[in-house]
Structures are given as structure tokens and as C-alpha cells.
């Protein structure tokens, strides 16, 4: 309503609003990346080639993308659900007031507690000589390693990834939970609705776009993570960032053009995931409107 | 019904607390083992005695605060504008903000070295202060996904359109709307973004190392490279100090904001 | 007057024929280096070959500031850093690099390094230097077994011992065999031992050795470091002797560390130095090289447990301190050390990086 007058002018002015962001993104993200990404289409002498892109479909690279995808999917779904529950408990669970700020600030620190310190922390906790492993054996006579569990496995890696995924979810979803109006709950109660009906028909539909958006962030976060996986399972894990780094930085392989091609592949996959998220969200937006 | 949710919440909290605290306890226990056979704070003494620890940590804290400021000033108006006036651009903007998560930091910083080196049009690596500025911009880029996602979530929660229209009807201009109506309602979301940014900057290694700035990340790497007990002590110390800093930001942020709409 | 002209002419003549002529730590070089005031090095961890004390001594001797970039960098990082900083004269551009043997020729081919022959050039073995002076080996070490003696009571003496059941969940590499020189050489060394010294079969035999090690449950796929050695996740690490010995000193008996040179399959790895073609401080870089290759510099490398490249030459002239020689593992172990040639290294690299995942199968699925 406020922008009814001259049909042309508001459109121009509106675009101006994102100009600072566009300039920043161009100068500090898109252009610097592009100057190197052209390397994905070049060979070692700088000539144009599609060989690097073709190599992306080699078995070992395809396997790497698949495992990367799997671990990102699992840790983002798991982190999404568990993070949501934790955030719900802190915001709507009627717990003492000091718990929420403590959880939020702790989540802030934990969300970036990744890489070597995190891997080492989990090795010290659930490794063969880890604190919990040893205590379980000496206090309760339970040997978790005899059940086939190992921290150096897909499951172990996921458990470790959750340490920074869950806090990330908590931080992003808490403002949305805080925004749920009390009146909606009261209205639902007045109309005789159960807790389940409240969540199914009122709260979750409202929160859905935020939850999905946050989960997408978790996915991309895990997809690009390398330090933790490298420090934990190093030579036993074949994920794309590790392969990428081996090409760009390694002592031995050093085909940076292939590395850039792999990075390009990661960007494409992230773009696809983002599109999927758009589709999911627009469907729920339509239902709301 | 009320007692059910409380019990459920307590159980969730208890499990969550155990999961998050146990690895920290294990790290702490290992850091106490520096002296053979006894528990002692020797590793901590070594860490604190190092003057590099204080200088690099102080530097990173200053960088973190600068990054948070620049990040908020960049992201909040943009997210607000896209939300209000340019919903068609939203997918593009969101995709751009996801890029820093998957593009390796080393690619970005090599790009900076090519574009802003001392012989280029904008010689940002020429002087220390200019390199600091470049570093802050790189940190803002790295924290973009988190800051944007937080603010975006917050904007969905408040009724942006109504608030804006009400403020306009009362005669407010754009700046007033943004700073005195929108910002205070987004306190929780902005604080979330600020926490995430702070943690990222304190621990960040690649950018600081390749731009050759005395930040905490490279210092952590240096210590962790071939010592056994000091890195664990350092991890615990960094965790506690970062947590305390966030607590301060939290107190400062919430006291500054006006009471929320409801 | 004429004397002045004569000496000026002499200096000018030296300067003219000079970029490849060695200047030693001559006053001229020192003055030029001091005028530049700074040296930027990269990928030199302070505890690697005792680089910490070496850098400090260089700083103290000449008063030149030393900028230590990214100590954790790999050889690939260093080459990329030169490329990225071609036009940059700031402190982010490395002046010198210290890389694995195979990176010397590739950096030369890419035009990233400039030639310089130090004054002690003649005493560097031919097989470890570039004839034109672009790159030159500086030190070597052999692969050893670094053992946490508190957790492992019976010390392994050779590669074949590692397959025994008492070393379950114990053996680790110090890097990723798909990317790290140290790890690839470790696989090669194990293979050399298993193949009875036949270099052509070493890579395949090495991969098979690690496949067996993994099947027996003895291999731990974590990258071994001092912390994981002490904590117990990787009680036996296969690493360069100088790293193992430095860790042993750092840990200071907590836990007790033993460094074992295997009886067979002793493989030496050479690291080379080079000056960047785009170095912002070329004279400081040359002075640094002169320092490293001087008797003082080579002794300092030995103090860091690295075998300096002029080892044989200096031992013959009795130039090393007895104390430093005594601190090394027994010389008999080094006598049989094999120095893989560039071709052998490239072949091993190719085979091991490509086949590690498939053959050894220590993959997390």
C-alpha cells in the first residue's frame, strides 16, 4: 500500500537496497573465488579443458561425494531434530529462567568447537582408552567396544559432528520458538485442542520454513567441514573436502585444477539442496497464504 | 499436561548436558596429566606464561567485535529489505550466503591475495591496518551464512510488514524504522548471529595464517602441532573465555534492547 | 684514488658475475640483506629439525626480522603460496621454501624458483641437488617406529613385528597416505622390508602389508601426533626420526617414548630448499641459505635430530660436536638407509595414493 504511486520508481529504489550487500559479496566472495575457480576448466598449463570435470565422475571421487552427502544428510537431520528438542525444552519447557541464556551462550561456543580439539575430545571420551569407555568398564562392567562400536566409524563420526550441529540448530531455531505467540496456544486450548493438535496444526506449520532453512544450513555446514573428519578418521575417510585439500595443499598429489573442479561440484550440490529447500518452503508458504 | 512437558524438558536437558559436558570433562582430565602420575595444572601454567597467548587472544577478540558490528550493519538491512520489498531475490541472496560454507577458505584467501595484493588496484595487503580490514571482511564473509540465517529466521517471526507500515504512518523515515523499530525486535536473532560470529572468529585459522596476522587460530595450531597436554589445556581455556565473552555480549545486548512487542 | 677505483671495479665485477656465484656470508650480502630488513619463511614448524633455535640464532646474528608463515603448511601449500603472491610484496609472500624432493623439479618447471649456489655447494651430494642450482637438498631423516613405552611393553624391532597380535589397535601413520609424503614413504618402507629390498616391488608389498595390518586389527586409521601418542589412541607411530625424537624430548618422560630404527626397510627422505622467483627479499633469502649450509647451520640441524645434507663431509672433517652425535640413534641403523630416487618416489606416489583406499580398505563407510 505505501508503495502505490509511480510504478517505475519504487522498483529502482528497491534494488538499491541490496547494493551494499551485492558490492560486498562481489568484492569479497564472488570475484576472489572466480579468479581461482576458472582453474577448474584449465589444465596445468592454463589451457581450457573439461578433463577435470570428467575426472569428477571417477569412482573414487564419486564415492567421496556420496559419503560426504551421507554424513551431511544424517548429521543435519539428526542435528535438526535433536537441536529442535533442546531449543523447545529451553524456551517452552517451563524450566528455570537461567537455563535459556546458558544454553544459548554455550551453543555459541560449541557450534565452533570443531576440528582437532573436538576430534581429540571424542577420542579422549569414547576412544578405546577414553574416559567414558574406561569408566563403563570399571564401574558397570560394560565393554562398548565388544558390541562392535568404534568411535572411528561412520556412527562415531556422526556423533562427533552432532557436537557442532545441534548447537547451531538451537541458536537458529530459538528466535522462531520465542516468536510463537502465547495467544495461539491459549486459543487452541479454548477451542478444546490437544497438545498434539496444537503442534500439528498451529506451531509446526508456522515453524516449518525456519526448521527447514536451519536444516539446510546444517547440511551445508557438514558438507564443507573437513578439519574434524580429518583429525578423527584421517586416512580412513574419503570425503570430498579431504580429497580437495589433498589436491590443493598436499605434499604429494598437487593437481589444484582438479581440486577447484571438486569445489565447483560442491557448489553445484549446495545449489541443488538450496533449490530443494525453496520448493519445500514455497509449498508450505502457499498453504499458509 | 504442564507437568508432562516439564518432565520431558528436564530429561532432554539432562541428556543434552551429559552429551556436551562429557567430552569437555575428558579433555580437562587429559590436560591435568602433564606431570607424570599426578594431577596438576602444569599445562595451564605453561599456557598462561606464554605472552603470545594474551596478545593473540586479545587481537582476535577485537577482530571478532569488529566483525560482528560490520556483519550486523551489512546483513540486517539487507535481509529486511529483501524480506519486505524483493522476495523474488530471496533465493539468490540465500544461495550466496550459503557459498562460504562450501567454498574452501583457502580458495577465498588466495583470491584475496591475487586481487588485493600490494601491486593491485586496491593494495590492501600493503599495510597492517589495511590487512586487518581485509581480515575483518574475510571474517564477515565466513560468518555470513550464520548471521543471515539467524536474522532471516527472526524476521519471519515478527510481522515485518505491519511494523513497517505502522511506523511509516507515524511519520518515521527508513533509518528510524530500521534502527528503532526493527532492530530491537530482532534482538534474539541478532544475538544468536553474534555468538556464532564470535566463536568463528576466535577459532579461525586459514585466513589469519595466510594473511599473516597475529590471531588466536594460528597460535592454537602452533601449540597443537607437537605438544600433548598444552593443546587440551588451551582448548579448555579458550572455551571458558569465549563462553564468558558471549555471556557479556548477551547481557549487553539484552539490556540495550527495548522491550519486545509482546 | 686508484685503489678506490680498483676496489669499486672489483665489487662491480663481482656483482655483475654474481647472481649465481656464491657470495658466502660476505659483508656485501649481509649489508644487502640487512637493508631489506626482513625474511619471510613458510612451513617451518619450530620443533621440526630444531628450526626454532635456528631461526632465533639467525635473527640474533644479523638483526633481520623473520616472518614465520603457516608452520603447518604442506609442500603443496608452499608452492601455492608462491603462486598466489606473485605480485604481492607484502609479508604474506614467502621468500624461501622447504619442500619434499619431488617438488623441486616441478617448482622449477613452473618457473616459481630462482637459482642460487651456496658457498658450500660442492659438498652437497649430486643426487640431492639440481645441477643448475634451482633447488638443493638440506637434510634427511629415516622412518622410525615411535613407541609409547608406558603402554607398549615389548618393543617392535622391525616391520614384520608390527603384525603380531600384541600390537592390536596400536599402529598408526603420521599422515594421510593419500596426501602426505611422510605417510607414503612409510608404506614404501614397509614394502621395501617385505620385498627384501627390491625397490620395484616395494609399493605393492607396502600396500599389502598395510592391508594385512588392517585385517589383523592392528592398524589405527587416526593420524598420529604427540597428543594421540600420549593419550593412548596411537601408541605406535611411524614417523621421521627427527619428529619422533623431538616428541620424545617434548613429552619429557610423560609418557616414556622409545624411538626404534627398524632392522630392515630403512628409507631416507630428503627435503630441499629453494628461493622464490618472486621473493620480496632476495638477499635476505640468500643469506638465510648461506647460514643453513654453513657449518653452524648444519650443526644446528643435527641438534634438531635431522641429518644435515653435508653429514658425511662434516663427519670426515670431525666438525660435529660429540654430544650431538651421541644423541642420535646408533649410526649402524643409518648405514643401510635407502635413498629413493625421484623416479622411484614418483612411481611409489602414483601407486600408493591411487590404491590405498581399494587395497588397504581401512575406509569408513
PDB file of N, CA, C and O in Angstrom, chain A residues 18-77:
ATOM      1  N   UNK A  18      19.737  -3.500  -1.942  1.00  0.00           N
ATOM      2  CA  UNK A  18      20.667  -4.622  -1.797  1.00  0.00           C
ATOM      3  C   UNK A  18      22.035  -4.324  -2.394  1.00  0.00           C
ATOM      4  O   UNK A  18      22.897  -5.201  -2.462  1.00  0.00           O
ATOM      5  N   UNK A  19      22.222  -3.088  -2.859  1.00  0.00           N
ATOM      6  CA  UNK A  19      23.510  -2.764  -3.484  1.00  0.00           C
ATOM      7  C   UNK A  19      24.700  -2.942  -2.549  1.00  0.00           C
ATOM      8  O   UNK A  19      25.712  -3.529  -2.936  1.00  0.00           O
ATOM      9  N   UNK A  20      24.633  -2.463  -1.296  1.00  0.00           N
ATOM     10  CA  UNK A  20      25.797  -2.679  -0.421  1.00  0.00           C
ATOM     11  C   UNK A  20      26.155  -4.156  -0.298  1.00  0.00           C
ATOM     12  O   UNK A  20      27.325  -4.533  -0.390  1.00  0.00           O
ATOM     13  N   UNK A  21      25.121  -4.984  -0.105  1.00  0.00           N
ATOM     14  CA  UNK A  21      25.373  -6.415   0.021  1.00  0.00           C
ATOM     15  C   UNK A  21      25.988  -6.957  -1.258  1.00  0.00           C
ATOM     16  O   UNK A  21      26.937  -7.747  -1.228  1.00  0.00           O
ATOM     17  N   UNK A  22      25.441  -6.518  -2.407  1.00  0.00           N
ATOM     18  CA  UNK A  22      25.941  -7.012  -3.686  1.00  0.00           C
ATOM     19  C   UNK A  22      27.401  -6.644  -3.875  1.00  0.00           C
ATOM     20  O   UNK A  22      28.222  -7.465  -4.298  1.00  0.00           O
ATOM     21  N   UNK A  23      27.724  -5.394  -3.533  1.00  0.00           N
ATOM     22  CA  UNK A  23      29.116  -4.970  -3.687  1.00  0.00           C
ATOM     23  C   UNK A  23      30.027  -5.794  -2.786  1.00  0.00           C
ATOM     24  O   UNK A  23      31.075  -6.282  -3.207  1.00  0.00           O
ATOM     25  N   UNK A  24      29.601  -5.962  -1.540  1.00  0.00           N
ATOM     26  CA  UNK A  24      30.423  -6.727  -0.609  1.00  0.00           C
ATOM     27  C   UNK A  24      30.611  -8.152  -1.103  1.00  0.00           C
ATOM     28  O   UNK A  24      31.725  -8.679  -1.131  1.00  0.00           O
ATOM     29  N   UNK A  25      29.494  -8.777  -1.509  1.00  0.00           N
ATOM     30  CA  UNK A  25      29.580 -10.166  -1.958  1.00  0.00           C
ATOM     31  C   UNK A  25      30.490 -10.281  -3.177  1.00  0.00           C
ATOM     32  O   UNK A  25      31.293 -11.199  -3.285  1.00  0.00           O
ATOM     33  N   UNK A  26      30.386  -9.323  -4.094  1.00  0.00           N
ATOM     34  CA  UNK A  26      31.231  -9.365  -5.277  1.00  0.00           C
ATOM     35  C   UNK A  26      32.704  -9.221  -4.907  1.00  0.00           C
ATOM     36  O   UNK A  26      33.543 -10.007  -5.311  1.00  0.00           O
ATOM     37  N   UNK A  27      32.980  -8.208  -4.103  1.00  0.00           N
ATOM     38  CA  UNK A  27      34.379  -7.900  -3.817  1.00  0.00           C
ATOM     39  C   UNK A  27      35.054  -8.950  -2.969  1.00  0.00           C
ATOM     40  O   UNK A  27      36.233  -9.229  -3.132  1.00  0.00           O
ATOM     41  N   UNK A  28      34.303  -9.499  -1.993  1.00  0.00           N
ATOM     42  CA  UNK A  28      34.979 -10.362  -1.028  1.00  0.00           C
ATOM     43  C   UNK A  28      34.579 -11.816  -1.106  1.00  0.00           C
ATOM     44  O   UNK A  28      35.071 -12.629  -0.335  1.00  0.00           O
ATOM     45  N   UNK A  29      33.669 -12.174  -1.995  1.00  0.00           N
ATOM     46  CA  UNK A  29      33.335 -13.583  -2.108  1.00  0.00           C
ATOM     47  C   UNK A  29      33.372 -14.061  -3.550  1.00  0.00           C
ATOM     48  O   UNK A  29      34.132 -14.961  -3.899  1.00  0.00           O
ATOM     49  N   UNK A  30      32.563 -13.430  -4.393  1.00  0.00           N
ATOM     50  CA  UNK A  30      32.368 -13.986  -5.732  1.00  0.00           C
ATOM     51  C   UNK A  30      33.581 -13.785  -6.627  1.00  0.00           C
ATOM     52  O   UNK A  30      34.081 -14.735  -7.229  1.00  0.00           O
ATOM     53  N   UNK A  31      34.097 -12.555  -6.699  1.00  0.00           N
ATOM     54  CA  UNK A  31      35.244 -12.334  -7.576  1.00  0.00           C
ATOM     55  C   UNK A  31      36.494 -13.090  -7.134  1.00  0.00           C
ATOM     56  O   UNK A  31      37.137 -13.750  -7.954  1.00  0.00           O
ATOM     57  N   UNK A  32      36.876 -13.030  -5.843  1.00  0.00           N
ATOM     58  CA  UNK A  32      38.072 -13.785  -5.448  1.00  0.00           C
ATOM     59  C   UNK A  32      37.934 -15.258  -5.743  1.00  0.00           C
ATOM     60  O   UNK A  32      38.892 -15.897  -6.185  1.00  0.00           O
ATOM     61  N   UNK A  33      36.728 -15.815  -5.506  1.00  0.00           N
ATOM     62  CA  UNK A  33      36.540 -17.231  -5.779  1.00  0.00           C
ATOM     63  C   UNK A  33      36.644 -17.508  -7.269  1.00  0.00           C
ATOM     64  O   UNK A  33      37.284 -18.472  -7.685  1.00  0.00           O
ATOM     65  N   UNK A  34      36.025 -16.644  -8.079  1.00  0.00           N
ATOM     66  CA  UNK A  34      36.030 -16.893  -9.522  1.00  0.00           C
ATOM     67  C   UNK A  34      37.430 -16.889 -10.106  1.00  0.00           C
ATOM     68  O   UNK A  34      37.730 -17.674 -10.996  1.00  0.00           O
ATOM     69  N   UNK A  35      38.293 -15.983  -9.596  1.00  0.00           N
ATOM     70  CA  UNK A  35      39.633 -15.933 -10.193  1.00  0.00           C
ATOM     71  C   UNK A  35      40.323 -17.273 -10.060  1.00  0.00           C
ATOM     72  O   UNK A  35      41.177 -17.627 -10.869  1.00  0.00           O
ATOM     73  N   UNK A  36      39.957 -18.037  -9.011  1.00  0.00           N
ATOM     74  CA  UNK A  36      40.587 -19.348  -8.871  1.00  0.00           C
ATOM     75  C   UNK A  36      39.773 -20.454  -9.501  1.00  0.00           C
ATOM     76  O   UNK A  36      40.322 -21.434  -9.994  1.00  0.00           O
ATOM     77  N   UNK A  37      38.435 -20.304  -9.468  1.00  0.00           N
ATOM     78  CA  UNK A  37      37.574 -21.360  -9.993  1.00  0.00           C
ATOM     79  C   UNK A  37      37.747 -21.574 -11.481  1.00  0.00           C
ATOM     80  O   UNK A  37      37.468 -22.660 -11.981  1.00  0.00           O
ATOM     81  N   UNK A  38      38.230 -20.546 -12.194  1.00  0.00           N
ATOM     82  CA  UNK A  38      38.452 -20.775 -13.631  1.00  0.00           C
ATOM     83  C   UNK A  38      39.438 -21.913 -13.806  1.00  0.00           C
ATOM     84  O   UNK A  38      39.466 -22.576 -14.832  1.00  0.00           O
ATOM     85  N   UNK A  39      40.242 -22.140 -12.748  1.00  0.00           N
ATOM     86  CA  UNK A  39      41.202 -23.236 -12.789  1.00  0.00           C
ATOM     87  C   UNK A  39      40.538 -24.588 -12.964  1.00  0.00           C
ATOM     88  O   UNK A  39      41.158 -25.534 -13.443  1.00  0.00           O
ATOM     89  N   UNK A  40      39.241 -24.671 -12.605  1.00  0.00           N
ATOM     90  CA  UNK A  40      38.539 -25.940 -12.778  1.00  0.00           C
ATOM     91  C   UNK A  40      38.453 -26.308 -14.252  1.00  0.00           C
ATOM     92  O   UNK A  40      38.347 -27.476 -14.616  1.00  0.00           O
ATOM     93  N   UNK A  41      38.502 -25.290 -15.092  1.00  0.00           N
ATOM     94  CA  UNK A  41      38.383 -25.530 -16.531  1.00  0.00           C
ATOM     95  C   UNK A  41      39.716 -25.446 -17.243  1.00  0.00           C
ATOM     96  O   UNK A  41      39.763 -25.372 -18.456  1.00  0.00           O
ATOM     97  N   UNK A  42      40.800 -25.433 -16.463  1.00  0.00           N
ATOM     98  CA  UNK A  42      42.108 -25.326 -17.097  1.00  0.00           C
ATOM     99  C   UNK A  42      42.972 -26.513 -16.747  1.00  0.00           C
ATOM    100  O   UNK A  42      42.764 -27.169 -15.739  1.00  0.00           O
ATOM    101  N   UNK A  43      43.972 -26.768 -17.554  1.00  0.00           N
ATOM    102  CA  UNK A  43      44.938 -27.798 -17.177  1.00  0.00           C
ATOM    103  C   UNK A  43      46.161 -27.104 -16.577  1.00  0.00           C
ATOM    104  O   UNK A  43      46.164 -25.896 -16.405  1.00  0.00           O
ATOM    105  N   UNK A  44      47.191 -27.891 -16.284  1.00  0.00           N
ATOM    106  CA  UNK A  44      48.346 -27.346 -15.561  1.00  0.00           C
ATOM    107  C   UNK A  44      49.024 -26.206 -16.319  1.00  0.00           C
ATOM    108  O   UNK A  44      49.706 -25.383 -15.721  1.00  0.00           O
ATOM    109  N   UNK A  45      48.849 -26.137 -17.637  1.00  0.00           N
ATOM    110  CA  UNK A  45      49.498 -25.066 -18.394  1.00  0.00           C
ATOM    111  C   UNK A  45      48.571 -23.907 -18.697  1.00  0.00           C
ATOM    112  O   UNK A  45      48.933 -22.998 -19.430  1.00  0.00           O
ATOM    113  N   UNK A  46      47.348 -23.975 -18.164  1.00  0.00           N
ATOM    114  CA  UNK A  46      46.446 -22.850 -18.350  1.00  0.00           C
ATOM    115  C   UNK A  46      45.556 -22.955 -19.569  1.00  0.00           C
ATOM    116  O   UNK A  46      44.824 -22.028 -19.893  1.00  0.00           O
ATOM    117  N   UNK A  47      45.598 -24.089 -20.282  1.00  0.00           N
ATOM    118  CA  UNK A  47      44.730 -24.197 -21.451  1.00  0.00           C
ATOM    119  C   UNK A  47      43.363 -24.714 -21.051  1.00  0.00           C
ATOM    120  O   UNK A  47      43.222 -25.467 -20.097  1.00  0.00           O
ATOM    121  N   UNK A  48      42.346 -24.349 -21.791  1.00  0.00           N
ATOM    122  CA  UNK A  48      40.978 -24.759 -21.496  1.00  0.00           C
ATOM    123  C   UNK A  48      40.824 -26.266 -21.654  1.00  0.00           C
ATOM    124  O   UNK A  48      41.310 -26.853 -22.602  1.00  0.00           O
ATOM    125  N   UNK A  49      40.156 -26.882 -20.679  1.00  0.00           N
ATOM    126  CA  UNK A  49      39.925 -28.320 -20.785  1.00  0.00           C
ATOM    127  C   UNK A  49      38.745 -28.725 -19.925  1.00  0.00           C
ATOM    128  O   UNK A  49      38.452 -28.081 -18.925  1.00  0.00           O
ATOM    129  N   UNK A  50      38.064 -29.793 -20.322  1.00  0.00           N
ATOM    130  CA  UNK A  50      36.977 -30.301 -19.489  1.00  0.00           C
ATOM    131  C   UNK A  50      37.411 -31.559 -18.751  1.00  0.00           C
ATOM    132  O   UNK A  50      36.614 -32.238 -18.137  1.00  0.00           O
ATOM    133  N   UNK A  51      38.711 -31.866 -18.820  1.00  0.00           N
ATOM    134  CA  UNK A  51      39.233 -33.105 -18.230  1.00  0.00           C
ATOM    135  C   UNK A  51      38.986 -33.175 -16.735  1.00  0.00           C
ATOM    136  O   UNK A  51      38.622 -34.215 -16.206  1.00  0.00           O
ATOM    137  N   UNK A  52      39.151 -32.031 -16.053  1.00  0.00           N
ATOM    138  CA  UNK A  52      38.943 -32.036 -14.607  1.00  0.00           C
ATOM    139  C   UNK A  52      37.503 -32.394 -14.265  1.00  0.00           C
ATOM    140  O   UNK A  52      37.243 -33.159 -13.341  1.00  0.00           O
ATOM    141  N   UNK A  53      36.570 -31.830 -15.038  1.00  0.00           N
ATOM    142  CA  UNK A  53      35.170 -32.136 -14.767  1.00  0.00           C
ATOM    143  C   UNK A  53      34.876 -33.605 -15.040  1.00  0.00           C
ATOM    144  O   UNK A  53      34.107 -34.244 -14.342  1.00  0.00           O
ATOM    145  N   UNK A  54      35.534 -34.153 -16.073  1.00  0.00           N
ATOM    146  CA  UNK A  54      35.325 -35.559 -16.377  1.00  0.00           C
ATOM    147  C   UNK A  54      35.829 -36.415 -15.232  1.00  0.00           C
ATOM    148  O   UNK A  54      35.207 -37.396 -14.841  1.00  0.00           O
ATOM    149  N   UNK A  55      36.979 -36.013 -14.645  1.00  0.00           N
ATOM    150  CA  UNK A  55      37.547 -36.792 -13.552  1.00  0.00           C
ATOM    151  C   UNK A  55      36.644 -36.808 -12.334  1.00  0.00           C
ATOM    152  O   UNK A  55      36.789 -37.661 -11.463  1.00  0.00           O
ATOM    153  N   UNK A  56      35.724 -35.837 -12.255  1.00  0.00           N
ATOM    154  CA  UNK A  56      34.807 -35.828 -11.125  1.00  0.00           C
ATOM    155  C   UNK A  56      33.949 -37.081 -11.104  1.00  0.00           C
ATOM    156  O   UNK A  56      33.391 -37.432 -10.077  1.00  0.00           O
ATOM    157  N   UNK A  57      33.820 -37.748 -12.254  1.00  0.00           N
ATOM    158  CA  UNK A  57      32.967 -38.932 -12.293  1.00  0.00           C
ATOM    159  C   UNK A  57      33.740 -40.226 -12.115  1.00  0.00           C
ATOM    160  O   UNK A  57      33.184 -41.298 -12.218  1.00  0.00           O
ATOM    161  N   UNK A  58      35.052 -40.127 -11.808  1.00  0.00           N
ATOM    162  CA  UNK A  58      35.827 -41.320 -11.469  1.00  0.00           C
ATOM    163  C   UNK A  58      35.245 -41.949 -10.208  1.00  0.00           C
ATOM    164  O   UNK A  58      34.695 -41.265  -9.363  1.00  0.00           O
ATOM    165  N   UNK A  59      35.452 -43.269 -10.084  1.00  0.00           N
ATOM    166  CA  UNK A  59      34.854 -43.985  -8.943  1.00  0.00           C
ATOM    167  C   UNK A  59      35.211 -43.363  -7.612  1.00  0.00           C
ATOM    168  O   UNK A  59      34.341 -43.142  -6.779  1.00  0.00           O
ATOM    169  N   UNK A  60      36.501 -43.112  -7.387  1.00  0.00           N
ATOM    170  CA  UNK A  60      36.856 -42.670  -6.044  1.00  0.00           C
ATOM    171  C   UNK A  60      36.296 -41.285  -5.741  1.00  0.00           C
ATOM    172  O   UNK A  60      35.918 -41.007  -4.604  1.00  0.00           O
ATOM    173  N   UNK A  61      36.185 -40.435  -6.745  1.00  0.00           N
ATOM    174  CA  UNK A  61      35.625 -39.106  -6.486  1.00  0.00           C
ATOM    175  C   UNK A  61      34.116 -39.213  -6.250  1.00  0.00           C
ATOM    176  O   UNK A  61      33.565 -38.590  -5.348  1.00  0.00           O
ATOM    177  N   UNK A  62      33.464 -40.068  -7.052  1.00  0.00           N
ATOM    178  CA  UNK A  62      32.013 -40.256  -6.871  1.00  0.00           C
ATOM    179  C   UNK A  62      31.727 -40.803  -5.488  1.00  0.00           C
ATOM    180  O   UNK A  62      30.814 -40.352  -4.802  1.00  0.00           O
ATOM    181  N   UNK A  63      32.534 -41.802  -5.067  1.00  0.00           N
ATOM    182  CA  UNK A  63      32.371 -42.358  -3.719  1.00  0.00           C
ATOM    183  C   UNK A  63      32.521 -41.264  -2.677  1.00  0.00           C
ATOM    184  O   UNK A  63      31.766 -41.212  -1.710  1.00  0.00           O
ATOM    185  N   UNK A  64      33.499 -40.401  -2.886  1.00  0.00           N
ATOM    186  CA  UNK A  64      33.735 -39.327  -1.917  1.00  0.00           C
ATOM    187  C   UNK A  64      32.516 -38.413  -1.811  1.00  0.00           C
ATOM    188  O   UNK A  64      32.087 -38.063  -0.712  1.00  0.00           O
ATOM    189  N   UNK A  65      31.950 -38.058  -2.953  1.00  0.00           N
ATOM    190  CA  UNK A  65      30.758 -37.207  -2.916  1.00  0.00           C
ATOM    191  C   UNK A  65      29.615 -37.907  -2.198  1.00  0.00           C
ATOM    192  O   UNK A  65      28.877 -37.299  -1.423  1.00  0.00           O
ATOM    193  N   UNK A  66      29.487 -39.226  -2.447  1.00  0.00           N
ATOM    194  CA  UNK A  66      28.383 -39.960  -1.832  1.00  0.00           C
ATOM    195  C   UNK A  66      28.521 -39.999  -0.319  1.00  0.00           C
ATOM    196  O   UNK A  66      27.562 -39.766   0.404  1.00  0.00           O
ATOM    197  N   UNK A  67      29.742 -40.298   0.157  1.00  0.00           N
ATOM    198  CA  UNK A  67      29.937 -40.355   1.605  1.00  0.00           C
ATOM    199  C   UNK A  67      29.754 -38.974   2.223  1.00  0.00           C
ATOM    200  O   UNK A  67      29.137 -38.832   3.285  1.00  0.00           O
ATOM    201  N   UNK A  68      30.269 -37.944   1.559  1.00  0.00           N
ATOM    202  CA  UNK A  68      30.065 -36.572   2.043  1.00  0.00           C
ATOM    203  C   UNK A  68      28.584 -36.296   2.182  1.00  0.00           C
ATOM    204  O   UNK A  68      28.126 -35.761   3.195  1.00  0.00           O
ATOM    205  N   UNK A  69      27.832 -36.673   1.145  1.00  0.00           N
ATOM    206  CA  UNK A  69      26.401 -36.419   1.136  1.00  0.00           C
ATOM    207  C   UNK A  69      25.723 -37.150   2.290  1.00  0.00           C
ATOM    208  O   UNK A  69      24.911 -36.589   3.021  1.00  0.00           O
ATOM    209  N   UNK A  70      26.116 -38.423   2.477  1.00  0.00           N
ATOM    210  CA  UNK A  70      25.504 -39.235   3.532  1.00  0.00           C
ATOM    211  C   UNK A  70      25.728 -38.626   4.899  1.00  0.00           C
ATOM    212  O   UNK A  70      24.789 -38.465   5.686  1.00  0.00           O
ATOM    213  N   UNK A  71      26.983 -38.298   5.189  1.00  0.00           N
ATOM    214  CA  UNK A  71      27.272 -37.796   6.525  1.00  0.00           C
ATOM    215  C   UNK A  71      26.610 -36.439   6.744  1.00  0.00           C
ATOM    216  O   UNK A  71      26.134 -36.138   7.844  1.00  0.00           O
ATOM    217  N   UNK A  72      26.524 -35.631   5.682  1.00  0.00           N
ATOM    218  CA  UNK A  72      25.875 -34.328   5.828  1.00  0.00           C
ATOM    219  C   UNK A  72      24.384 -34.502   6.075  1.00  0.00           C
ATOM    220  O   UNK A  72      23.803 -33.827   6.920  1.00  0.00           O
ATOM    221  N   UNK A  73      23.776 -35.421   5.328  1.00  0.00           N
ATOM    222  CA  UNK A  73      22.342 -35.681   5.486  1.00  0.00           C
ATOM    223  C   UNK A  73      22.046 -36.136   6.902  1.00  0.00           C
ATOM    224  O   UNK A  73      21.176 -35.597   7.587  1.00  0.00           O
ATOM    225  N   UNK A  74      22.763 -37.174   7.342  1.00  0.00           N
ATOM    226  CA  UNK A  74      22.484 -37.768   8.652  1.00  0.00           C
ATOM    227  C   UNK A  74      22.723 -36.767   9.774  1.00  0.00           C
ATOM    228  O   UNK A  74      21.901 -36.613  10.679  1.00  0.00           O
ATOM    229  N   UNK A  75      23.855 -36.062   9.720  1.00  0.00           N
ATOM    230  CA  UNK A  75      24.148 -35.155  10.830  1.00  0.00           C
ATOM    231  C   UNK A  75      23.230 -33.936  10.807  1.00  0.00           C
ATOM    232  O   UNK A  75      22.933 -33.374  11.858  1.00  0.00           O
ATOM    233  N   UNK A  76      22.756 -33.525   9.633  1.00  0.00           N
ATOM    234  CA  UNK A  76      21.860 -32.365   9.610  1.00  0.00           C
ATOM    235  C   UNK A  76      20.458 -32.755  10.069  1.00  0.00           C
ATOM    236  O   UNK A  76      19.814 -32.008  10.804  1.00  0.00           O
ATOM    237  N   UNK A  77      19.970 -33.946   9.651  1.00  0.00           N
ATOM    238  CA  UNK A  77      18.662 -34.393  10.135  1.00  0.00           C
ATOM    239  C   UNK A  77      18.705 -34.623  11.635  1.00  0.00           C
ATOM    240  O   UNK A  77      17.851 -34.128  12.381  1.00  0.00           O
TER     241      UNK A  77
END
